[in-house]
Short mmCIF file of C-alpha atoms and ligand atoms in Angstrom, two decimals:
data_model
loop_
_atom_site.label_atom_id
_atom_site.label_comp_id
_atom_site.label_asym_id
_atom_site.label_seq_id
_atom_site.Cartn_x
_atom_site.Cartn_y
_atom_site.Cartn_z
CA MET J 284 -155.47 87.51 -122.80
CA LYS J 285 -153.66 88.18 -119.54
CA ARG J 286 -156.10 90.16 -117.48
CA PRO J 287 -154.79 92.90 -115.21
CA LEU J 288 -156.24 93.04 -111.72
CA VAL J 289 -159.06 95.57 -111.70
CA VAL J 290 -159.66 97.65 -108.58
CA ALA J 291 -162.72 99.93 -108.54
CA VAL J 292 -162.67 102.80 -106.05
CA ALA J 293 -166.34 103.25 -105.27
CA ASN J 294 -168.83 104.82 -102.89
CA GLN J 295 -171.96 106.52 -104.18
CA LYS J 296 -171.60 109.19 -101.51
CA GLY J 297 -170.01 112.30 -103.00
CA GLY J 298 -166.82 113.89 -101.77
CA VAL J 299 -165.49 111.00 -99.69
CA GLY J 300 -162.05 110.87 -101.32
CA LYS J 301 -162.61 108.45 -104.23
CA THR J 302 -160.68 110.47 -106.79
CA THR J 303 -157.91 111.44 -104.37
CA THR J 304 -157.54 107.76 -103.48
CA ALA J 305 -157.73 106.45 -107.07
CA VAL J 306 -155.10 108.92 -108.28
CA ASN J 307 -152.68 108.52 -105.38
CA LEU J 308 -153.05 104.75 -105.06
CA ALA J 309 -152.42 104.43 -108.80
CA ALA J 310 -149.37 106.71 -108.51
CA ALA J 311 -148.06 104.76 -105.50
CA LEU J 312 -148.46 101.43 -107.31
CA ALA J 313 -146.67 102.87 -110.34
CA MET J 314 -143.83 104.12 -108.16
CA LYS J 315 -143.47 100.64 -106.68
CA GLY J 316 -142.92 99.36 -110.21
CA PHE J 317 -146.37 98.03 -111.07
CA ARG J 318 -147.53 99.00 -114.53
CA THR J 319 -150.75 100.79 -113.66
CA LEU J 320 -153.68 102.12 -115.66
CA LEU J 321 -156.01 104.67 -114.09
CA VAL J 322 -159.43 104.72 -115.74
CA ASP J 323 -161.56 107.80 -115.15
CA MET J 324 -165.23 106.80 -115.15
CA ASP J 325 -166.63 109.95 -113.58
CA ILE J 326 -168.52 112.63 -115.47
CA GLN J 327 -166.56 115.25 -113.54
CA GLY J 328 -163.27 114.01 -115.03
CA SER J 329 -161.38 115.01 -111.88
CA ALA J 330 -158.80 112.23 -112.06
CA SER J 331 -158.01 113.19 -115.66
CA ALA J 332 -157.70 116.83 -114.61
CA THR J 333 -155.32 115.99 -111.76
CA LEU J 334 -153.03 114.20 -114.14
CA GLY J 335 -153.09 117.21 -116.42
CA LEU J 336 -155.18 115.72 -119.18
CA SER J 337 -158.09 118.07 -119.41
CA PRO J 338 -159.96 119.20 -121.31
CA VAL J 339 -159.83 116.44 -123.87
CA ASP J 340 -161.02 117.76 -127.21
CA GLU J 341 -163.91 116.30 -129.18
CA SER J 342 -161.77 114.37 -131.64
CA CYS J 343 -159.69 112.56 -129.03
CA VAL J 344 -160.61 109.08 -127.98
CA ASP J 345 -161.48 108.87 -124.30
CA VAL J 346 -163.47 106.54 -122.06
CA ALA J 347 -166.75 108.21 -123.09
CA ARG J 348 -166.01 107.48 -126.77
CA VAL J 349 -164.93 103.95 -125.94
CA LEU J 350 -168.28 103.31 -124.24
CA LEU J 351 -170.43 105.17 -126.77
CA ASP J 352 -168.80 103.62 -129.83
CA GLU J 353 -167.93 100.25 -128.25
CA ARG J 354 -164.23 100.50 -129.03
CA PRO J 355 -161.37 98.70 -127.26
CA LEU J 356 -160.29 100.53 -124.11
CA GLU J 357 -156.78 100.51 -125.55
CA ASP J 358 -157.82 103.35 -127.89
CA ALA J 359 -158.20 105.72 -124.93
CA ILE J 360 -154.98 104.89 -123.09
CA CYS J 361 -152.48 107.72 -122.78
CA GLU J 362 -149.15 107.89 -121.04
CA THR J 363 -148.83 110.31 -118.14
CA HIS J 364 -145.77 112.19 -116.95
CA LEU J 365 -145.24 109.48 -114.32
CA ALA J 366 -143.32 106.33 -115.19
CA ASN J 367 -145.46 103.16 -115.18
CA LEU J 368 -148.69 105.18 -114.93
CA SER J 369 -151.12 105.48 -117.85
CA LEU J 370 -154.51 107.10 -117.95
CA ALA J 371 -157.76 106.54 -119.80
CA PRO J 372 -159.35 110.00 -119.46
CA ALA J 373 -163.09 110.45 -118.96
CA GLY J 374 -164.01 112.81 -121.81
CA GLU J 375 -166.61 115.51 -122.16
CA ARG J 376 -169.33 113.21 -123.48
CA MET J 377 -169.25 111.10 -120.31
CA ALA J 378 -172.50 112.76 -119.25
CA MET J 379 -174.24 111.11 -122.20
CA VAL J 380 -172.96 107.63 -121.46
CA ASP J 381 -175.57 106.53 -118.91
CA LEU J 382 -178.38 107.23 -121.33
CA HIS J 383 -176.56 105.34 -124.08
CA LEU J 384 -175.83 102.37 -121.82
CA ALA J 385 -179.51 102.07 -120.90
CA SER J 386 -180.30 100.72 -124.37
CA ALA J 387 -176.96 99.01 -125.10
CA TYR J 388 -176.65 95.26 -125.59
CA GLY J 389 -175.47 93.65 -122.34
CA ARG J 390 -175.61 97.04 -120.75
CA GLU J 391 -173.82 96.16 -117.50
CA ARG J 392 -170.81 94.76 -119.38
CA VAL J 393 -170.00 97.36 -122.01
CA PHE J 394 -166.93 98.54 -120.11
CA GLU J 395 -165.76 95.00 -119.40
CA ARG J 396 -166.04 94.17 -123.10
CA ALA J 397 -163.95 97.23 -123.95
CA LEU J 398 -161.37 96.23 -121.35
CA LEU J 399 -161.13 92.68 -122.68
CA ALA J 400 -161.26 93.61 -126.38
CA GLU J 401 -157.81 93.04 -127.78
CA GLY J 402 -156.73 96.03 -129.82
CA PRO J 403 -153.79 95.78 -132.24
CA GLN J 404 -151.37 96.90 -129.54
CA ARG J 405 -152.65 94.44 -126.90
CA LEU J 406 -152.01 97.24 -124.47
CA VAL J 407 -154.41 96.38 -121.65
CA ALA J 408 -152.68 93.04 -121.09
CA THR J 409 -149.40 94.84 -120.40
CA PHE J 410 -150.76 96.38 -117.18
CA ASP J 411 -150.45 94.78 -113.78
CA VAL J 412 -153.26 96.76 -112.20
CA VAL J 413 -156.20 98.85 -113.42
CA VAL J 414 -157.59 101.38 -110.93
CA ILE J 415 -161.03 102.82 -111.76
CA ASP J 416 -162.28 106.10 -110.33
CA THR J 417 -166.08 106.02 -110.22
CA ALA J 418 -168.86 108.60 -109.99
CA PRO J 419 -170.87 109.52 -106.88
CA TYR J 420 -174.03 107.65 -107.87
CA LEU J 421 -174.99 104.08 -108.64
CA GLY J 422 -175.95 104.59 -112.29
CA LEU J 423 -175.04 102.33 -115.19
CA LEU J 424 -171.60 103.88 -115.52
CA THR J 425 -170.72 102.85 -111.97
CA VAL J 426 -172.44 99.49 -112.44
CA ASN J 427 -170.18 98.89 -115.47
CA ALA J 428 -167.13 99.64 -113.32
CA LEU J 429 -168.34 97.33 -110.54
CA VAL J 430 -169.06 94.47 -112.95
CA ALA J 431 -165.61 94.73 -114.54
CA ALA J 432 -163.83 94.91 -111.18
CA ASP J 433 -162.14 92.07 -109.34
CA THR J 434 -162.18 93.98 -106.12
CA LEU J 435 -163.55 97.15 -104.54
CA LEU J 436 -161.89 99.75 -102.43
CA VAL J 437 -164.45 101.85 -100.57
CA PRO J 438 -163.31 105.20 -99.18
CA VAL J 439 -165.38 106.33 -96.20
CA SER J 440 -165.02 109.89 -95.04
CA CYS J 441 -164.96 110.52 -91.30
CA GLU J 442 -167.30 113.48 -91.69
CA TYR J 443 -170.70 111.84 -91.41
CA LEU J 444 -172.17 108.53 -90.27
CA PRO J 445 -171.87 106.29 -93.30
CA MET J 446 -173.74 103.07 -92.50
CA LEU J 447 -176.88 103.61 -94.62
CA GLY J 448 -174.85 104.45 -97.71
CA LEU J 449 -172.55 101.46 -97.20
CA LYS J 450 -175.55 99.16 -96.80
CA LEU J 451 -176.91 100.37 -100.15
CA LEU J 452 -173.52 99.85 -101.81
CA GLY J 453 -173.25 96.35 -100.30
CA GLU J 454 -176.76 95.46 -101.52
CA THR J 455 -175.99 96.77 -105.01
CA VAL J 456 -172.81 94.70 -105.23
CA GLU J 457 -174.67 91.62 -104.01
CA ARG J 458 -177.39 92.14 -106.61
CA LEU J 459 -174.77 92.50 -109.35
CA ARG J 460 -173.11 89.31 -108.20
CA GLN J 461 -176.39 87.40 -108.32
CA ARG J 462 -177.96 88.88 -111.44
CA ALA J 463 -175.14 90.18 -113.60
CA GLY J 464 -172.43 87.65 -112.76
CA ALA J 465 -170.18 90.26 -111.14
CA ARG J 466 -167.41 88.72 -109.05
CA CYS J 467 -166.08 91.73 -107.19
CA GLU J 468 -165.76 91.71 -103.45
CA VAL J 469 -164.88 94.48 -101.09
CA MET J 470 -161.10 94.44 -100.61
CA GLY J 471 -161.38 97.03 -97.90
CA TYR J 472 -162.99 100.12 -96.43
CA LEU J 473 -160.65 103.08 -96.22
CA LEU J 474 -161.12 105.79 -93.62
CA THR J 475 -160.42 109.20 -95.16
CA MET J 476 -160.31 112.76 -93.78
CA VAL J 477 -159.31 111.24 -90.46
CA ASP J 478 -158.76 113.66 -87.58
CA ARG J 479 -158.73 111.74 -84.32
CA ARG J 480 -159.21 114.94 -82.32
CA GLU J 481 -162.71 115.07 -83.77
CA ARG J 482 -165.48 113.09 -82.15
CA ILE J 483 -167.01 112.16 -85.52
CA THR J 484 -163.75 110.49 -86.61
CA VAL J 485 -163.65 108.40 -83.44
CA GLU J 486 -167.31 107.43 -83.90
CA VAL J 487 -167.00 106.51 -87.57
CA GLU J 488 -163.81 104.52 -86.98
CA GLU J 489 -165.34 102.61 -84.08
CA LEU J 490 -168.50 101.90 -86.01
CA LEU J 491 -166.68 100.68 -89.09
CA ARG J 492 -164.13 98.51 -87.30
CA LYS J 493 -166.91 96.95 -85.22
CA ARG J 494 -169.14 96.29 -88.26
CA PHE J 495 -166.53 95.28 -90.85
CA GLY J 496 -163.59 94.09 -88.71
CA ASP J 497 -160.41 93.53 -90.68
CA LYS J 498 -162.14 94.56 -93.91
CA VAL J 499 -161.28 98.07 -92.73
CA PHE J 500 -157.77 99.01 -93.84
CA GLU J 501 -155.33 99.59 -91.01
CA ALA J 502 -153.95 102.45 -93.05
CA VAL J 503 -156.03 105.60 -92.79
CA ILE J 504 -155.86 108.83 -94.78
CA ARG J 505 -155.55 111.78 -92.43
CA ALA J 506 -157.28 115.10 -93.06
CA ASN J 507 -154.66 117.11 -94.86
CA THR J 508 -155.03 120.35 -96.82
CA HIS J 509 -152.32 119.19 -99.25
CA HIS J 510 -154.90 116.79 -100.68
CA LYS J 511 -157.08 119.77 -101.55
CA ALA J 512 -154.23 121.73 -103.09
CA ALA J 513 -152.46 119.03 -105.11
CA PRO J 514 -155.12 118.61 -107.87
CA SER J 515 -155.17 122.33 -108.66
CA HIS J 516 -151.43 122.08 -109.32
CA ARG J 517 -152.18 119.00 -111.43
CA LYS J 518 -150.04 116.90 -109.17
CA THR J 519 -150.33 113.70 -107.22
CA ILE J 520 -149.57 113.95 -103.52
CA PHE J 521 -146.16 112.40 -104.21
CA GLU J 522 -145.17 115.34 -106.37
CA HIS J 523 -146.89 118.00 -104.30
CA GLU J 524 -145.79 117.20 -100.74
CA PRO J 525 -142.25 117.27 -99.41
CA GLU J 526 -140.59 113.93 -98.80
CA LYS J 527 -141.82 113.14 -95.29
CA GLY J 528 -145.30 114.54 -95.99
CA ARG J 529 -148.25 112.95 -94.21
CA GLY J 530 -150.26 112.48 -97.37
CA ARG J 531 -147.42 110.63 -99.03
CA GLU J 532 -146.95 108.50 -95.93
CA ASP J 533 -150.67 107.66 -95.77
CA TYR J 534 -151.01 106.67 -99.41
CA THR J 535 -147.75 104.67 -99.30
CA ALA J 536 -149.09 102.74 -96.31
CA LEU J 537 -152.38 102.14 -98.13
CA CYS J 538 -150.53 100.97 -101.22
CA ASP J 539 -148.45 98.51 -99.17
CA GLU J 540 -151.61 97.12 -97.61
CA VAL J 541 -153.33 96.83 -101.01
CA ILE J 542 -150.30 94.97 -102.40
CA ALA J 543 -150.40 92.59 -99.43
CA ARG J 544 -154.18 92.07 -99.58
CA LEU J 545 -154.15 91.37 -103.30
CA GLY J 546 -151.00 89.29 -103.16
CA LEU J 547 -149.47 91.38 -105.95
CA ARG J 548 -145.99 90.30 -106.81
CA ARG J 549 -143.42 93.01 -106.92
CA ALA J 550 -142.92 94.03 -110.50
CA ARG J 551 -139.66 94.25 -112.34
CA ARG J 552 -139.90 97.91 -113.26
CA LYS J 553 -139.10 100.63 -110.78
CA ALA J 554 -140.13 104.27 -110.98
CA PRO J 555 -139.08 107.07 -111.21
CA VAL J 556 -136.41 105.88 -113.65
CA ARG J 557 -138.12 105.37 -116.99
CA GLY J 558 -136.81 101.97 -117.93
CA PRO J 559 -136.96 100.46 -121.39
CA LYS J 560 -140.26 98.82 -122.25
CA PRO J 561 -140.27 95.03 -122.13
CA ALA J 562 -140.00 93.24 -125.44
CA ASP J 563 -143.67 92.17 -125.54
CA ASP J 564 -144.67 95.78 -125.03
CA ALA J 565 -143.66 96.61 -128.56
CA ALA J 566 -146.26 99.21 -129.36
CA PRO J 567 -146.15 101.88 -126.67
CA ALA J 568 -149.14 103.89 -125.57
CA ARG J 569 -149.76 106.96 -127.60
CA ALA J 570 -147.68 109.65 -126.01
CA LEU J 571 -149.94 112.42 -124.97
CA SER J 572 -149.69 115.79 -126.54
CA ARG J 573 -153.08 117.24 -125.99
CA GLY J 574 -154.03 120.72 -125.03
N1 ATP V 223 -157.57 113.31 -96.68
C1 ATP V 223 -158.09 114.46 -97.09
N2 ATP V 223 -157.99 115.57 -96.33
C2 ATP V 223 -158.52 116.74 -96.73
N3 ATP V 223 -159.16 116.93 -97.88
C3 ATP V 223 -159.30 115.87 -98.69
C4 ATP V 223 -158.77 114.58 -98.34
N4 ATP V 223 -159.05 113.73 -99.36
C5 ATP V 223 -159.72 114.43 -100.28
N5 ATP V 223 -159.86 115.71 -99.89
C6 ATP V 223 -160.56 116.79 -100.60
O1 ATP V 223 -161.96 116.58 -100.43
C7 ATP V 223 -162.65 116.84 -101.65
C8 ATP V 223 -163.34 115.57 -102.11
O2 ATP V 223 -162.34 114.60 -102.42
P1 ATP V 223 -162.43 113.72 -103.75
O3 ATP V 223 -162.68 114.57 -104.94
O4 ATP V 223 -161.27 112.82 -103.77
O5 ATP V 223 -163.75 112.92 -103.40
P2 ATP V 223 -164.69 112.09 -104.37
O6 ATP V 223 -165.31 111.03 -103.55
O7 ATP V 223 -163.95 111.68 -105.58
O8 ATP V 223 -165.77 113.19 -104.79
P3 ATP V 223 -166.90 112.99 -105.90
O9 ATP V 223 -167.91 112.08 -105.26
O10 ATP V 223 -167.43 114.37 -106.14
O11 ATP V 223 -166.26 112.38 -107.10
C9 ATP V 223 -161.61 117.37 -102.64
O12 ATP V 223 -161.57 118.76 -102.53
C10 ATP V 223 -160.32 116.77 -102.10
O13 ATP V 223 -159.21 117.54 -102.47
MG1 MG V 224 -164.38 111.98 -107.60
#
């Protein structure tokens, strides 16, 4: 099966901008015409909530059900209101998943198996990119995301000195590569909540660029209250901010850099016009009418 490129947005430190980045990078890729799937692998379900898909009721299939029942990921894929952007929402039972995974067969690869399992619609293969939002800890759920990923995007908030946490993340990834056959590498470190008037921003940026060189994205995400407000309106930054907004600018620049780093070829489809589905995309994602 054609495998979409899988990008995990990960950092076990909480509140560094993982969800904001996963949602807005996915939206930016979709707007550039890449068929994009955002997978919410966080207990908090914040990415699902931002895209207006919360709460998901018990009977609906979501990522938690996919992992608990070992179903194809396809079962949990829903269309969003944005062209080219689909979502696999987290689900309320996500909190039970870590415990379940602990005793599952091939426990680090349950998500990868779900991703690669061909459902009747062969939906996963129709995506160009899968973006995974991960949880703020290095439990089995996050390990499953890291093992399935081709590449990692690591948001680093300019609010504290991050080196110890990044060392732990780097060691975890290395261990997964050696012991679990993971192949993901860090695509880049992304500075978030950047305010260059603040000493801590200058220090974190200097430290990171010195330590990781060009692994640090040139694009940075500036501190911007619109990022706090957008999720409560269930909007991405592209819908929430006016046209020349700084948040939109920042995530567009990040998206361009991601496209260049990954060598993604520009897709045929262009948002926001909802074009016809390609012929091989015969069975569309379930349209969402929940809640
Ligand atoms: N560039 C930014 N400027 C200002 N606030 C931001 C920025 N990016 C994110 N935020 C806000 O900071 C908080 C944490 O961001 P976010 O939820 O994206 O982080 P996270 O790493 O996903 O958190 P968690 O680890 O809890 O999942 C949220 O309230 C978010 O709206
Ligand atoms: Mg989050």
